Tab-separated table of C-alpha atoms in Angstrom:
chain	number	residue	atom	x	y	z
A	1	MET	CA	21.759	-40.680	27.982
A	2	SER	CA	24.667	-40.735	30.367
A	3	GLY	CA	23.748	-38.066	32.592
A	4	PRO	CA	22.232	-38.103	36.124
A	5	ALA	CA	18.912	-39.585	36.565
A	6	ASN	CA	17.139	-36.432	37.666
A	7	LEU	CA	17.827	-34.361	34.306
A	8	PRO	CA	15.064	-34.431	32.011
A	9	ALA	CA	17.283	-34.489	28.896
A	10	PRO	CA	20.984	-35.414	28.320
A	11	ALA	CA	23.018	-32.136	28.792
A	12	SER	CA	25.266	-33.103	25.984
A	13	ALA	CA	22.737	-33.281	23.221
A	14	ALA	CA	22.642	-29.959	21.416
A	15	ARG	CA	19.041	-30.001	20.277
A	16	GLY	CA	16.392	-32.549	19.443
A	17	PRO	CA	13.335	-32.656	17.449
A	18	ARG	CA	10.413	-30.500	18.854
A	19	ASN	CA	7.605	-32.815	17.987
A	20	ALA	CA	6.835	-36.113	16.462
A	21	PHE	CA	6.188	-34.702	13.121
A	22	GLU	CA	9.502	-33.088	12.923
A	23	LEU	CA	11.001	-36.456	13.776
A	24	PHE	CA	9.046	-38.149	11.078
A	25	VAL	CA	10.143	-35.500	8.551
A	26	ALA	CA	13.694	-35.757	9.582
A	27	PHE	CA	13.924	-39.485	8.952
A	28	SER	CA	11.841	-39.195	5.944
A	29	VAL	CA	14.375	-36.714	4.516
A	30	LEU	CA	17.219	-38.931	5.486
A	31	SER	CA	15.819	-42.049	4.246
A	32	MET	CA	15.258	-40.652	0.761
A	33	GLN	CA	18.852	-39.963	0.498
A	34	GLY	CA	19.956	-43.345	1.166
A	35	PHE	CA	20.483	-45.314	-1.873
A	36	GLY	CA	21.735	-48.705	-1.032
A	37	GLY	CA	22.428	-48.109	2.500
A	38	VAL	CA	20.861	-45.430	4.878
A	39	LEU	CA	23.124	-45.623	7.783
A	40	GLY	CA	25.921	-43.251	6.409
A	41	VAL	CA	23.198	-40.766	5.805
A	42	VAL	CA	21.903	-41.221	9.269
A	43	GLN	CA	25.039	-40.307	10.730
A	44	ARG	CA	25.552	-37.379	8.573
A	45	GLU	CA	21.984	-35.882	9.243
A	46	LEU	CA	21.565	-36.348	12.811
A	47	VAL	CA	25.093	-35.759	14.077
A	48	GLU	CA	26.659	-33.275	11.688
A	49	ARG	CA	23.765	-31.445	9.998
A	50	ARG	CA	21.304	-31.333	12.829
A	51	GLY	CA	23.469	-31.871	15.695
A	52	TRP	CA	20.980	-33.861	17.547
A	53	LEU	CA	23.510	-36.473	18.566
A	54	THR	CA	27.378	-36.296	19.230
A	55	HIS	CA	29.568	-38.698	17.631
A	56	GLU	CA	30.013	-40.758	20.879
A	57	GLN	CA	26.363	-40.869	21.287
A	58	PHE	CA	25.952	-41.993	17.799
A	59	ILE	CA	28.358	-44.850	18.269
A	60	GLU	CA	26.688	-46.100	21.356
A	61	GLU	CA	23.160	-46.081	19.882
A	62	TRP	CA	24.514	-47.762	16.619
A	63	ALA	CA	26.220	-50.414	18.716
A	64	LEU	CA	23.119	-51.558	20.334
A	65	ALA	CA	21.101	-51.132	17.096
A	66	GLN	CA	23.627	-53.522	15.407
A	67	VAL	CA	23.641	-56.167	18.106
A	68	LEU	CA	19.835	-56.335	18.518
A	69	PRO	CA	18.017	-58.374	15.938
A	70	GLY	CA	16.229	-56.508	13.046
A	71	PRO	CA	17.475	-54.126	10.499
A	72	ASN	CA	20.018	-51.771	12.275
A	73	VAL	CA	18.933	-48.583	10.722
A	74	CYS	CA	15.405	-49.412	11.804
A	75	ASN	CA	16.467	-50.198	15.265
A	76	LEU	CA	18.347	-46.991	15.455
A	77	ALA	CA	15.292	-44.982	14.396
A	78	LEU	CA	13.322	-46.862	17.034
A	79	MET	CA	15.848	-46.175	19.787
A	80	TYR	CA	16.368	-42.587	19.102
A	81	GLY	CA	12.542	-41.949	18.626
A	82	GLN	CA	11.817	-43.591	21.885
A	83	ARG	CA	14.517	-41.528	23.730
A	84	GLN	CA	13.021	-38.365	22.593
A	85	MET	CA	9.348	-39.014	22.680
A	86	GLY	CA	8.550	-42.439	23.946
A	87	GLY	CA	6.426	-44.826	22.008
A	88	LEU	CA	5.003	-42.073	19.619
A	89	GLY	CA	8.605	-40.986	18.857
A	90	ALA	CA	9.661	-44.404	18.019
A	91	LEU	CA	6.708	-44.824	15.701
A	92	ALA	CA	7.397	-41.421	14.240
A	93	ALA	CA	11.119	-42.191	13.591
A	94	LEU	CA	10.446	-45.699	12.049
A	95	GLY	CA	7.517	-44.481	10.108
A	96	GLY	CA	9.621	-41.671	8.588
A	97	LEU	CA	12.326	-44.106	7.829
A	98	LEU	CA	10.092	-46.566	5.944
A	99	ALA	CA	6.892	-44.712	4.674
A	100	LEU	CA	8.247	-42.570	1.745
A	101	PRO	CA	10.571	-45.180	0.532
A	102	LEU	CA	7.996	-47.704	0.616
A	103	VAL	CA	5.637	-45.770	-1.478
A	104	THR	CA	8.442	-44.918	-3.964
A	105	LEU	CA	9.248	-48.580	-4.154
A	106	VAL	CA	5.757	-49.855	-4.880
A	107	ALA	CA	5.269	-47.080	-7.410
A	108	VAL	CA	8.540	-47.828	-9.128
A	109	ALA	CA	7.860	-51.604	-9.014
A	110	SER	CA	4.345	-51.095	-10.570
A	111	THR	CA	5.717	-49.257	-13.467
A	112	VAL	CA	9.197	-50.586	-14.297
A	113	ARG	CA	10.609	-53.999	-14.617
A	114	ALA	CA	14.050	-53.689	-13.353
A	115	GLY	CA	15.543	-57.136	-13.691
A	116	ALA	CA	19.019	-57.805	-12.689
A	117	ASP	CA	19.816	-58.781	-16.271
A	118	LEU	CA	18.801	-55.523	-17.834
A	119	PRO	CA	21.993	-53.923	-19.151
A	120	GLY	CA	21.999	-50.746	-17.082
A	121	VAL	CA	20.877	-52.075	-13.847
A	122	ARG	CA	24.164	-53.734	-12.877
A	123	GLY	CA	26.190	-50.734	-13.623
A	124	ALA	CA	23.653	-48.592	-11.711
A	125	LEU	CA	23.994	-50.839	-8.565
A	126	SER	CA	27.727	-50.884	-8.848
A	127	GLY	CA	27.705	-47.092	-8.961
A	128	MET	CA	25.472	-47.056	-5.950
A	129	GLY	CA	27.835	-49.357	-4.351
A	130	ALA	CA	30.737	-47.144	-4.763
A	131	VAL	CA	28.875	-44.074	-3.206
A	132	THR	CA	27.580	-46.192	-0.371
A	133	ALA	CA	31.080	-47.331	0.287
A	134	GLY	CA	32.367	-43.682	0.181
A	135	VAL	CA	29.805	-42.359	2.591
A	136	ILE	CA	30.222	-45.296	5.025
A	137	ALA	CA	34.073	-44.866	4.907
A	138	GLY	CA	33.612	-41.103	5.733
A	139	ALA	CA	31.200	-41.816	8.473
A	140	ALA	CA	33.626	-44.579	9.849
A	141	PHE	CA	36.586	-42.444	9.854
A	142	LYS	CA	34.805	-39.561	11.604
A	143	LEU	CA	33.701	-42.120	14.352
A	144	LEU	CA	37.201	-43.441	14.465
A	145	TRP	CA	38.383	-39.895	15.297
A	146	SER	CA	35.937	-39.768	18.074
A	147	LEU	CA	37.428	-42.682	19.834
A	148	ARG	CA	40.202	-40.802	20.994
A	149	ALA	CA	38.078	-39.746	23.972
A	150	HIS	CA	37.092	-43.270	24.867
A	151	THR	CA	37.360	-44.899	28.532
A	152	LEU	CA	39.710	-47.210	27.499
A	153	GLY	CA	42.358	-44.596	26.126
A	154	ALA	CA	42.663	-43.629	22.510
A	155	GLY	CA	45.395	-46.210	21.887
A	156	PRO	CA	43.453	-49.367	23.154
A	157	ALA	CA	40.153	-48.176	21.571
A	158	VAL	CA	41.605	-47.486	18.188
A	159	GLY	CA	43.634	-50.666	18.348
A	160	LEU	CA	40.369	-52.772	18.925
A	161	ALA	CA	38.598	-50.962	16.102
A	162	MET	CA	41.517	-51.708	13.729
A	163	PHE	CA	41.638	-55.340	14.873
A	164	ALA	CA	37.790	-55.713	14.146
A	165	THR	CA	38.347	-54.022	10.774
A	166	GLY	CA	41.220	-56.453	10.022
A	167	ALA	CA	39.419	-59.564	11.308
A	168	LEU	CA	36.322	-58.752	9.223
A	169	SER	CA	37.662	-57.514	5.917
A	170	VAL	CA	41.031	-59.327	5.587
A	171	GLY	CA	40.494	-62.392	8.050
A	172	HIS	CA	36.772	-63.008	6.935
A	173	TRP	CA	35.887	-63.790	10.476
A	174	PRO	CA	32.068	-64.311	11.054
A	175	LEU	CA	30.450	-61.117	12.069
A	176	LEU	CA	29.242	-62.484	15.425
A	177	ALA	CA	32.458	-63.808	16.438
A	178	VAL	CA	34.211	-60.499	15.879
A	179	VAL	CA	31.363	-58.622	17.725
A	180	ALA	CA	31.568	-61.114	20.529
A	181	LEU	CA	35.330	-61.010	20.981
A	182	VAL	CA	36.066	-57.463	20.450
A	183	GLY	CA	33.056	-56.397	22.248
A	184	GLY	CA	33.879	-58.799	25.102
A	185	LEU	CA	37.383	-57.325	25.266
A	186	GLY	CA	36.152	-53.792	25.308
A	187	PHE	CA	33.647	-54.641	27.879
A	188	ALA	CA	36.126	-56.135	30.271
A	189	GLY	CA	38.547	-53.322	29.719
A	190	THR	CA	35.923	-50.739	30.387
A	191	VAL	CA	34.601	-52.342	33.440
A	192	TRP	CA	38.057	-52.650	34.781
A	193	HIS	CA	38.792	-49.049	34.002
A	194	MET	CA	35.425	-47.793	35.615
A	195	HIS	CA	35.967	-49.783	38.754
A	196	ARG	CA	39.475	-48.248	39.010
A	197	GLY	CA	37.927	-44.751	38.552
A	198	ARG	CA	35.373	-45.504	41.182
A	199	ARG	CA	37.910	-46.672	43.826
A	200	SER	CA	40.197	-43.911	43.421
B	1	MET	CA	-4.062	-68.612	-1.589
B	2	THR	CA	-6.350	-69.434	1.208
B	3	ALA	CA	-6.512	-67.753	4.552
B	4	ALA	CA	-4.597	-70.448	5.961
B	5	ASP	CA	-1.847	-69.719	3.584
B	6	TRP	CA	-1.865	-66.023	4.460
B	7	LEU	CA	-1.551	-66.926	8.151
B	8	HIS	CA	1.401	-69.146	7.383
B	9	PHE	CA	2.804	-66.292	5.420
B	10	LEU	CA	2.566	-64.057	8.336
B	11	ALA	CA	3.862	-66.724	10.764
B	12	LEU	CA	6.961	-67.139	8.467
B	13	HIS	CA	7.793	-63.392	8.684
B	14	LEU	CA	7.266	-63.224	12.335
B	15	SER	CA	9.619	-66.181	12.721
B	16	TRP	CA	12.286	-64.490	10.771
B	17	SER	CA	12.239	-61.343	12.513
B	18	LEU	CA	14.286	-62.166	15.565
B	19	LEU	CA	16.737	-64.062	13.197
B	20	ALA	CA	17.628	-60.952	11.505
B	21	VAL	CA	20.758	-60.053	13.454
B	22	GLY	CA	22.954	-57.909	11.235
B	23	GLY	CA	20.583	-56.692	8.766
B	24	ALA	CA	17.462	-57.554	6.691
B	25	MET	CA	19.614	-59.260	3.940
B	26	THR	CA	20.472	-62.096	6.154
B	27	LEU	CA	16.920	-63.236	5.497
B	28	ALA	CA	17.201	-63.248	1.757
B	29	PRO	CA	18.040	-67.045	1.533
B	30	GLY	CA	15.404	-68.028	3.879
B	31	LEU	CA	12.790	-66.048	2.225
B	32	HIS	CA	13.914	-67.269	-1.130
B	33	ARG	CA	13.742	-70.896	-0.140
B	34	GLU	CA	10.273	-70.508	1.527
B	35	LEU	CA	8.502	-68.141	-0.979
B	36	VAL	CA	10.105	-69.317	-4.171
B	37	ILE	CA	11.035	-72.797	-3.992
B	38	ASP	CA	8.923	-74.556	-1.362
B	39	ARG	CA	5.674	-72.624	-1.647
B	40	GLN	CA	6.063	-70.857	-5.038
B	41	TRP	CA	4.107	-67.862	-4.147
B	42	LEU	CA	6.699	-65.940	-5.974
B	43	SER	CA	8.791	-66.593	-9.046
B	44	GLU	CA	12.539	-66.539	-9.148
B	45	VAL	CA	12.559	-63.465	-11.370
B	46	GLN	CA	10.027	-61.659	-9.383
B	47	PHE	CA	12.125	-62.305	-6.143
B	48	GLN	CA	15.187	-60.974	-7.895
B	49	ASP	CA	13.405	-57.739	-8.947
B	50	CYS	CA	12.337	-57.119	-5.427
B	51	VAL	CA	15.908	-57.307	-4.124
B	52	THR	CA	17.322	-55.386	-6.898
B	53	LEU	CA	14.526	-52.608	-6.843
B	54	ALA	CA	14.794	-52.243	-3.094
B	55	GLN	CA	18.508	-51.730	-3.386
B	56	ALA	CA	18.001	-49.322	-6.326
B	57	THR	CA	15.611	-47.149	-4.686
B	58	PRO	CA	16.177	-44.845	-1.624
B	59	GLY	CA	15.563	-46.093	1.787
B	60	PRO	CA	16.385	-49.214	3.746
B	61	ASN	CA	17.021	-52.449	2.033
B	62	VAL	CA	14.674	-54.218	4.229
B	63	LEU	CA	11.973	-53.041	2.045
B	64	TYR	CA	12.671	-55.886	-0.376
B	65	ILE	CA	10.585	-57.839	1.985
B	66	ALA	CA	7.740	-55.532	1.893
B	67	LEU	CA	7.892	-55.652	-1.869
B	68	ALA	CA	8.017	-59.431	-1.946
B	69	GLY	CA	4.801	-59.563	0.091
B	70	TRP	CA	3.225	-56.966	-2.425
B	71	THR	CA	4.104	-59.266	-5.301
B	72	VAL	CA	2.989	-62.292	-3.548
B	73	GLY	CA	-0.347	-60.521	-3.115
B	74	LEU	CA	-0.351	-59.540	-6.778
B	75	ASN	CA	0.185	-63.110	-7.821
B	76	ALA	CA	-2.515	-64.316	-5.516
B	77	ALA	CA	-4.914	-61.626	-6.899
B	78	SER	CA	-4.852	-63.186	-10.318
B	79	THR	CA	-6.893	-66.226	-8.962
B	80	ALA	CA	-8.817	-64.442	-6.321
B	81	PRO	CA	-12.524	-63.523	-6.583
B	82	ALA	CA	-13.145	-60.076	-7.635
B	83	ALA	CA	-14.148	-58.673	-4.239
B	84	VAL	CA	-10.899	-59.489	-2.664
B	85	LYS	CA	-8.591	-58.852	-5.504
B	86	VAL	CA	-7.758	-55.293	-4.978
B	87	PHE	CA	-6.953	-55.766	-1.259
B	88	LEU	CA	-4.332	-58.618	-1.692
B	89	PRO	CA	-1.254	-56.811	-2.708
B	90	GLY	CA	-1.562	-54.338	0.216
B	91	LEU	CA	-2.326	-57.187	2.614
B	92	GLY	CA	0.728	-59.140	1.368
B	93	LEU	CA	2.835	-55.865	1.980
B	94	LEU	CA	1.503	-55.277	5.440
B	95	LEU	CA	1.736	-58.910	6.608
B	96	ALA	CA	5.318	-59.219	5.298
B	97	LEU	CA	6.645	-55.808	6.522
B	98	GLY	CA	4.591	-56.005	9.666
B	99	GLY	CA	5.657	-59.474	10.498
B	100	VAL	CA	9.193	-59.019	9.902
B	101	LEU	CA	9.461	-55.850	11.924
B	102	LEU	CA	7.205	-56.302	14.814
B	103	PRO	CA	8.986	-58.864	17.257
B	104	SER	CA	12.405	-57.104	16.686
B	105	SER	CA	11.065	-53.574	17.127
B	106	VAL	CA	9.227	-54.557	20.155
B	107	LEU	CA	12.468	-56.224	21.650
B	108	THR	CA	14.342	-52.933	20.745
B	109	VAL	CA	11.973	-50.776	22.467
B	110	VAL	CA	11.791	-52.845	25.498
B	111	ILE	CA	15.383	-53.302	25.778
B	112	THR	CA	16.073	-49.645	25.257
B	113	ARG	CA	13.740	-48.696	27.903
B	114	TRP	CA	15.238	-51.049	30.349
B	115	LEU	CA	18.775	-49.665	29.436
B	116	HIS	CA	17.518	-46.243	30.088
B	117	HIS	CA	15.928	-46.995	33.232
B	118	HIS	CA	19.169	-48.653	34.516
B	119	ARG	CA	21.513	-46.520	32.878
B	120	GLU	CA	23.329	-45.654	35.939
B	121	ARG	CA	24.603	-49.167	36.413
B	122	LEU	CA	28.298	-49.749	35.822
B	123	ALA	CA	27.628	-52.726	33.665
B	124	VAL	CA	25.165	-50.912	31.303
B	125	ARG	CA	27.567	-47.871	30.974
B	126	ALA	CA	30.449	-50.159	30.290
B	127	PHE	CA	28.551	-52.017	27.713
B	128	ARG	CA	27.629	-48.977	25.716
B	129	GLN	CA	31.172	-47.631	25.803
B	130	ALA	CA	32.533	-50.970	24.957
B	131	MET	CA	30.921	-51.553	21.843
B	132	ALA	CA	32.132	-48.390	20.312
B	133	PRO	CA	35.437	-49.849	18.863
B	134	VAL	CA	33.570	-52.729	17.499
B	135	VAL	CA	31.155	-50.388	15.780
B	136	VAL	CA	33.814	-48.352	14.187
B	137	GLY	CA	35.641	-51.626	13.181
B	138	VAL	CA	32.455	-53.094	11.427
B	139	MET	CA	31.855	-49.794	9.577
B	140	MET	CA	35.361	-49.568	8.365
B	141	ALA	CA	35.215	-53.386	7.301
B	142	THR	CA	31.990	-52.607	5.456
B	143	ALA	CA	33.702	-49.689	3.570
B	144	VAL	CA	36.723	-51.751	2.617
B	145	VAL	CA	34.460	-54.626	1.409
B	146	LEU	CA	32.324	-52.388	-0.598
B	147	GLY	CA	35.052	-50.442	-1.880
B	148	SER	CA	37.127	-53.310	-3.045
B	149	ALA	CA	34.060	-54.878	-4.660
B	150	VAL	CA	33.749	-51.736	-6.675
B	151	VAL	CA	37.383	-51.877	-7.543
B	152	ARG	CA	37.196	-55.424	-8.637
B	153	GLY	CA	34.624	-54.471	-11.205
B	154	GLY	CA	31.139	-54.689	-10.104
B	155	PRO	CA	28.946	-56.516	-7.536
B	156	CYS	CA	29.004	-60.429	-7.022
B	157	THR	CA	25.628	-61.525	-7.401
B	158	GLY	CA	26.285	-64.725	-5.553
B	159	ALA	CA	24.353	-66.502	-8.156
B	160	ARG	CA	25.171	-70.196	-8.537
B	161	CYS	CA	24.518	-72.737	-11.055
B	162	THR	CA	21.929	-75.065	-9.589
B	163	LEU	CA	23.372	-78.164	-10.794
B	164	CYS	CA	27.134	-77.945	-10.252
B	165	GLY	CA	26.635	-75.269	-7.455
B	166	ARG	CA	29.609	-73.265	-8.970
B	167	PRO	CA	29.331	-69.441	-8.265
B	168	GLU	CA	29.179	-66.838	-10.851
B	169	SER	CA	32.549	-65.292	-11.163
B	170	HIS	CA	33.517	-61.766	-10.325
B	171	ARG	CA	35.492	-60.966	-13.340
B	172	GLY	CA	33.151	-62.506	-15.716
B	173	GLN	CA	29.427	-62.997	-15.576
B	174	ARG	CA	30.854	-64.348	-18.865
B	175	ASP	CA	31.527	-67.586	-16.780
B	176	HIS	CA	27.724	-68.117	-16.796
B	177	ARG	CA	26.413	-67.338	-20.093
B	178	ARG	CA	23.009	-67.378	-21.451
B	179	THR	CA	22.713	-69.549	-24.524
B	180	ASP	CA	20.381	-68.837	-27.203
B	181	ALA	CA	17.732	-70.966	-25.782
B	182	GLY	CA	17.779	-68.569	-22.876
B	183	GLU	CA	19.441	-71.127	-20.604
B	184	SER	CA	22.408	-70.633	-18.644
B	185	ALA	CA	25.559	-72.645	-19.251
B	186	LEU	CA	28.610	-72.872	-17.298
B	187	VAL	CA	31.541	-71.749	-19.368
B	188	ASP	CA	34.682	-72.802	-17.741
B	189	ARG	CA	37.712	-70.529	-18.335
B	190	GLY	CA	40.350	-72.872	-17.213
B	191	ARG	CA	42.155	-71.580	-14.280
B	192	GLY	CA	40.134	-68.752	-13.473
B	193	ARG	CA	39.170	-68.072	-9.893
B	194	HIS	CA	35.787	-68.033	-8.532
B	195	ARG	CA	34.634	-66.269	-5.468
B	196	SER	CA	31.523	-66.902	-3.351
B	197	VAL	CA	29.743	-64.800	-0.917
B	198	ALA	CA	28.263	-66.563	1.937
B	199	CYS	CA	24.983	-65.668	3.418
B	200	GLY	CA	24.535	-64.257	6.866
B	201	GLY	CA	25.281	-60.833	6.797
B	202	VAL	CA	29.021	-61.392	6.805
B	203	PRO	CA	30.905	-58.745	4.942
B	204	GLY	CA	32.245	-61.041	2.255
B	205	LEU	CA	33.091	-64.247	3.578
B	206	THR	CA	34.804	-65.024	0.376
B	207	ARG	CA	36.668	-68.147	-0.527
B	208	THR	CA	39.054	-68.188	-3.488
B	209	ARG	CA	39.591	-71.445	-5.281
B	210	LYS	CA	40.961	-72.609	-8.599
B	211	THR	CA	38.765	-74.128	-10.896
B	212	PRO	CA	39.848	-77.501	-12.244
B	213	ASP	CA	40.738	-77.627	-15.876
B	214	SER	CA	37.698	-78.692	-17.731
B	215	PRO	CA	36.241	-78.449	-21.344
B	216	ARG	CA	35.060	-75.114	-22.288
B	217	VAL	CA	31.348	-75.603	-21.693
B	218	THR	CA	30.218	-78.088	-19.133
B	219	PRO	CA	27.249	-80.034	-20.714
B	220	THR	CA	25.714	-80.925	-17.284
B	221	CYS	CA	25.307	-77.220	-16.274
B	222	ARG	CA	22.486	-75.995	-18.554
B	223	GLN	CA	20.090	-74.691	-15.455
B	224	ARG	CA	18.815	-71.291	-14.901
B	225	MET	CA	20.733	-69.463	-12.466
B	226	ASN	CA	19.526	-69.843	-8.833
B	227	VAL	CA	20.023	-66.902	-6.722
B	228	ALA	CA	20.059	-68.506	-3.414
B	229	ALA	CA	22.721	-66.069	-1.929
B	230	ILE	CA	22.778	-62.454	-1.302
B	231	PRO	CA	22.526	-60.562	-4.639
B	232	THR	CA	25.018	-57.974	-4.208
B	233	LEU	CA	28.140	-57.495	-1.987
B	234	ALA	CA	26.845	-54.321	-0.702
B	235	ALA	CA	23.767	-56.137	0.702
B	236	ALA	CA	26.171	-58.615	2.431
B	237	ALA	CA	28.085	-55.842	4.191
B	238	PRO	CA	26.973	-55.507	7.839
B	239	ALA	CA	26.348	-51.854	7.839
B	240	GLY	CA	23.662	-51.930	5.561
B	241	ALA	CA	19.986	-51.685	6.449
């Protein structure tokens, strides 16, 4: 991903899926664990359990997936699959992400009527919200830790991240504004750093 | 539903695809407006069920769109000729999910290939690095928002009384009570606070305002809840699917 053009695979990625089926299975397993939000599970599976991506690579992929239109976890699957195995990989990854949950969902919907007004449902959703919050918080802290090797330097990178966090959660700025502002600052800073690195 | 209706259904989903920046739940209000209110292909309760079920089952939340399509097909099948009946739910599901995913997926794949091809360019490398702090910030904000919603005591459904527009309160779904007739009445609790969650994938763009003192039950607000906003705070968080 950030290696020289003539290497067949990024040297920093430890392993990858061996074939499209394995990619499909990996994303299926991952997806079925994600109640209320798959993204934290994606990070845990791909980076920590399987070692297919490093933290830094995950952040880069995720950033792009977030910015592009469409569900960010679907974009992530497409991007990762496409990197591994081209169009087939993209389909395999997205298919894995969606197929089993879709079948489950239709099956459940056909048999159960889970209205938001049923007594247990609110509690269940609230509980899932708690778990999702925890998983995402864990993932976020691990990614924060990985920022210390950032081009901008650990201080500025973490500072930008904290600024974004505060702006979004406390200041309630719109998402796009924060992404544009912090992303723009980060971009300017990174370009400047890289230029300096090139010239010296 | 006629063939033209189905084409319109597909066209709607295709048009929404590129607008879903920040997640699938940002499309919920538009979906609701078109499918439930304007076209009445889906009932209020069915739509709510779709969203709730999609969040309760494993997998990305975008699947609520697929389930809505399935339900639209089911509804259409009730008035369709026998030969077509059995295919309609599946058709609805495919058109909905395919329509909403196809344009954005194509764009993603094309851009990924372009970036990979040009990955040695300074601007490309800088862009990828530059987004890292943003990403971490967004994830942490999501965790904060979700966590605080749980602490406050349950998700905010974002539901509003259709007449007065006042949102359901966090501390009390008691504020919008169902009367014996099954209708919902706005019960004012004096100086309680209301919070509202805006649509658009924003992590809880909450506004706090004090309610004016008013009689206990507002007689004008006897309308069924209209879920026009994102059903749960978890869904409103940006790092959801």
